[in-house]
Amino acid sequence: MDYRMLFEDITHAVQPALTDGRVAQYIPALASVDPSRFGLAIAEANPRLKTRGTGDWREPFSIQSLSKVFTLALVLAADGDALWTRVGKEPSGSPFNSLAQLEREQGIPRNPFVNAGALVVTDRLLTLTGDARGALRDFLRTESGNPRIDFDAEVAFSESRHGHRNAALAHLLADHGRLDNPVPDILDHYFWQCSLAMNCRDLARAAGFLARHGLRADATRLLTRSEAKRINAVMLIGGTYDAAGEFAHRVGLPAKSGVGGGIIAVIPGRCTVCTWGPALDRHGNSTAGITALDTLTTLTGWSIF
Ligand code: DON
């Protein structure tokens, strides 16, 4: 594979998409990010091989909902299939922060990637570890090999000040008897998890266990092969929210997006890819990231289909 040519073609293709969208506006720390930034990293499934990247691939950004993939993996590793009684595995077809859907469905979130589902997962991780946000940060440091990964306090405090809808979701979950820990504690851990600042390189490497069918970077097992398959499957049907169908149609890979502009995509057995482009479409997915991954799968033929 000629990565230099591939990166050039992708960088060219994303240019119109960089301005075809809007940077997340709900907190000042995200609203002030320059929309023209773009980065992409490819981490081989074999962690001894070199991670390649282009553009702003070493520039940290707010991981936001990308955290949901990793908290899900940590809880699934401990709870196994029992987790799926607390949270569903179906596409949402609704915005990621929908209260109406959660109420209609008696407090069982559609999947772990809508906010309500992630709150249930964080609640479980808090019970299992006593420190959900610390467990997540430590896992990301170890898997990426970067001990400097840390939270962004400004983002975390800002999330918390503007977190009325997440608070409403958490209280609705609690009212349905779906949470084990106090709502303020769960919200606090959730906001700090979302605030982690990471770059494309470290995110692609940290997600490597999904390309290795559940094996961590040191070759110990985090998830069974089926559990890794299940996370990839849920990413495919819900990782890009109510645009998951469109994303599968264009890209054909399991992927997870965040409103910081990041997308992680998995090519099982081969590699993980992380893109960053801060401008978002109306579903909350990075316009440059989708275009980059669309171009990548078209040029390489690396799709799961
Ligand atoms: O819960 C929130 O609203 C944000 N902290 C994270 C949302 C997010 O990234 C959803 N993604 N597309």
PDB file of N, CA and C in Angstrom, residues 81-114:
ATOM      1  N   ASP A  81     -22.337 -10.999  28.523  1.00  0.00           N
ATOM      2  CA  ASP A  81     -23.658 -10.792  27.918  1.00  0.00           C
ATOM      3  C   ASP A  81     -24.704 -10.205  28.872  1.00  0.00           C
ATOM      4  N   ALA A  82     -24.454 -10.282  30.184  1.00  0.00           N
ATOM      5  CA  ALA A  82     -25.430  -9.734  31.138  1.00  0.00           C
ATOM      6  C   ALA A  82     -25.671  -8.248  30.874  1.00  0.00           C
ATOM      7  N   LEU A  83     -24.686  -7.575  30.311  1.00  0.00           N
ATOM      8  CA  LEU A  83     -24.838  -6.132  30.032  1.00  0.00           C
ATOM      9  C   LEU A  83     -26.031  -5.854  29.121  1.00  0.00           C
ATOM     10  N   TRP A  84     -26.297  -6.788  28.210  1.00  0.00           N
ATOM     11  CA  TRP A  84     -27.337  -6.528  27.201  1.00  0.00           C
ATOM     12  C   TRP A  84     -28.747  -6.605  27.768  1.00  0.00           C
ATOM     13  N   THR A  85     -28.856  -6.911  29.074  1.00  0.00           N
ATOM     14  CA  THR A  85     -30.193  -6.805  29.693  1.00  0.00           C
ATOM     15  C   THR A  85     -30.438  -5.366  30.156  1.00  0.00           C
ATOM     16  N   ARG A  86     -29.356  -4.602  30.315  1.00  0.00           N
ATOM     17  CA  ARG A  86     -29.481  -3.205  30.774  1.00  0.00           C
ATOM     18  C   ARG A  86     -29.596  -2.233  29.621  1.00  0.00           C
ATOM     19  N   VAL A  87     -29.013  -2.625  28.492  1.00  0.00           N
ATOM     20  CA  VAL A  87     -28.958  -1.708  27.354  1.00  0.00           C
ATOM     21  C   VAL A  87     -29.157  -2.523  26.078  1.00  0.00           C
ATOM     22  N   GLY A  88     -29.869  -1.928  25.095  1.00  0.00           N
ATOM     23  CA  GLY A  88     -30.193  -2.669  23.874  1.00  0.00           C
ATOM     24  C   GLY A  88     -29.063  -2.673  22.865  1.00  0.00           C
ATOM     25  N   LYS A  89     -29.345  -3.256  21.700  1.00  0.00           N
ATOM     26  CA  LYS A  89     -28.333  -3.336  20.631  1.00  0.00           C
ATOM     27  C   LYS A  89     -28.978  -3.059  19.277  1.00  0.00           C
ATOM     28  N   GLU A  90     -29.975  -2.187  19.314  1.00  0.00           N
ATOM     29  CA  GLU A  90     -30.703  -1.844  18.089  1.00  0.00           C
ATOM     30  C   GLU A  90     -30.373  -0.408  17.660  1.00  0.00           C
ATOM     31  N   PRO A  91     -30.521  -0.119  16.363  1.00  0.00           N
ATOM     32  CA  PRO A  91     -30.323   1.265  15.918  1.00  0.00           C
ATOM     33  C   PRO A  91     -31.325   2.185  16.610  1.00  0.00           C
ATOM     34  N   SER A  92     -30.943   3.441  16.823  1.00  0.00           N
ATOM     35  CA  SER A  92     -31.861   4.329  17.548  1.00  0.00           C
ATOM     36  C   SER A  92     -32.853   5.004  16.607  1.00  0.00           C
ATOM     37  N   GLY A  93     -32.397   5.420  15.438  1.00  0.00           N
ATOM     38  CA  GLY A  93     -33.293   6.155  14.538  1.00  0.00           C
ATOM     39  C   GLY A  93     -33.740   7.477  15.133  1.00  0.00           C
ATOM     40  N   SER A  94     -33.114   7.888  16.230  1.00  0.00           N
ATOM     41  CA  SER A  94     -33.449   9.158  16.901  1.00  0.00           C
ATOM     42  C   SER A  94     -32.157   9.877  17.238  1.00  0.00           C
ATOM     43  N   PRO A  95     -32.236  11.183  17.542  1.00  0.00           N
ATOM     44  CA  PRO A  95     -31.024  11.896  17.963  1.00  0.00           C
ATOM     45  C   PRO A  95     -30.382  11.224  19.187  1.00  0.00           C
ATOM     46  N   PHE A  96     -29.048  11.415  19.333  1.00  0.00           N
ATOM     47  CA  PHE A  96     -28.329  10.675  20.375  1.00  0.00           C
ATOM     48  C   PHE A  96     -28.729  11.069  21.790  1.00  0.00           C
ATOM     49  N   ASN A  97     -29.426  12.197  21.924  1.00  0.00           N
ATOM     50  CA  ASN A  97     -29.792  12.627  23.284  1.00  0.00           C
ATOM     51  C   ASN A  97     -31.310  12.655  23.473  1.00  0.00           C
ATOM     52  N   SER A  98     -32.007  11.759  22.769  1.00  0.00           N
ATOM     53  CA  SER A  98     -33.476  11.766  22.810  1.00  0.00           C
ATOM     54  C   SER A  98     -34.018  11.292  24.161  1.00  0.00           C
ATOM     55  N   LEU A  99     -34.852  12.114  24.758  1.00  0.00           N
ATOM     56  CA  LEU A  99     -35.542  11.746  25.997  1.00  0.00           C
ATOM     57  C   LEU A  99     -36.809  10.958  25.682  1.00  0.00           C
ATOM     58  N   ALA A 100     -37.471  11.318  24.574  1.00  0.00           N
ATOM     59  CA  ALA A 100     -38.766  10.717  24.234  1.00  0.00           C
ATOM     60  C   ALA A 100     -38.621   9.212  24.035  1.00  0.00           C
ATOM     61  N   GLN A 101     -37.560   8.811  23.321  1.00  0.00           N
ATOM     62  CA  GLN A 101     -37.372   7.380  23.051  1.00  0.00           C
ATOM     63  C   GLN A 101     -37.138   6.607  24.355  1.00  0.00           C
ATOM     64  N   LEU A 102     -36.340   7.181  25.244  1.00  0.00           N
ATOM     65  CA  LEU A 102     -36.031   6.501  26.509  1.00  0.00           C
ATOM     66  C   LEU A 102     -37.298   6.323  27.346  1.00  0.00           C
ATOM     67  N   GLU A 103     -38.141   7.317  27.364  1.00  0.00           N
ATOM     68  CA  GLU A 103     -39.382   7.249  28.136  1.00  0.00           C
ATOM     69  C   GLU A 103     -40.334   6.207  27.536  1.00  0.00           C
ATOM     70  N   ARG A 104     -40.437   6.225  26.205  1.00  0.00           N
ATOM     71  CA  ARG A 104     -41.318   5.259  25.524  1.00  0.00           C
ATOM     72  C   ARG A 104     -40.879   3.831  25.797  1.00  0.00           C
ATOM     73  N   GLU A 105     -39.581   3.612  25.989  1.00  0.00           N
ATOM     74  CA  GLU A 105     -39.059   2.249  26.100  1.00  0.00           C
ATOM     75  C   GLU A 105     -38.658   1.887  27.535  1.00  0.00           C
ATOM     76  N   GLN A 106     -39.377   2.451  28.485  1.00  0.00           N
ATOM     77  CA  GLN A 106     -39.257   2.125  29.915  1.00  0.00           C
ATOM     78  C   GLN A 106     -37.821   2.179  30.443  1.00  0.00           C
ATOM     79  N   GLY A 107     -37.058   3.131  29.929  1.00  0.00           N
ATOM     80  CA  GLY A 107     -35.728   3.351  30.497  1.00  0.00           C
ATOM     81  C   GLY A 107     -34.673   2.347  30.063  1.00  0.00           C
ATOM     82  N   ILE A 108     -34.946   1.576  29.005  1.00  0.00           N
ATOM     83  CA  ILE A 108     -33.893   0.711  28.446  1.00  0.00           C
ATOM     84  C   ILE A 108     -33.376   1.412  27.185  1.00  0.00           C
ATOM     85  N   PRO A 109     -32.155   1.950  27.242  1.00  0.00           N
ATOM     86  CA  PRO A 109     -31.641   2.675  26.073  1.00  0.00           C
ATOM     87  C   PRO A 109     -31.501   1.756  24.860  1.00  0.00           C
ATOM     88  N   ARG A 110     -31.743   2.307  23.684  1.00  0.00           N
ATOM     89  CA  ARG A 110     -31.663   1.518  22.450  1.00  0.00           C
ATOM     90  C   ARG A 110     -30.320   0.827  22.253  1.00  0.00           C
ATOM     91  N   ASN A 111     -29.235   1.538  22.569  1.00  0.00           N
ATOM     92  CA  ASN A 111     -27.897   0.951  22.393  1.00  0.00           C
ATOM     93  C   ASN A 111     -26.903   1.725  23.271  1.00  0.00           C
ATOM     94  N   PRO A 112     -25.683   1.206  23.439  1.00  0.00           N
ATOM     95  CA  PRO A 112     -24.735   1.850  24.360  1.00  0.00           C
ATOM     96  C   PRO A 112     -24.142   3.151  23.831  1.00  0.00           C
ATOM     97  N   PHE A 113     -24.467   3.539  22.599  1.00  0.00           N
ATOM     98  CA  PHE A 113     -23.851   4.726  22.012  1.00  0.00           C
ATOM     99  C   PHE A 113     -24.753   5.950  22.010  1.00  0.00           C
ATOM    100  N   VAL A 114     -26.066   5.766  22.262  1.00  0.00           N
ATOM    101  CA  VAL A 114     -26.860   6.960  22.546  1.00  0.00           C
ATOM    102  C   VAL A 114     -26.486   7.382  23.969  1.00  0.00           C
TER     103      VAL A 114
END
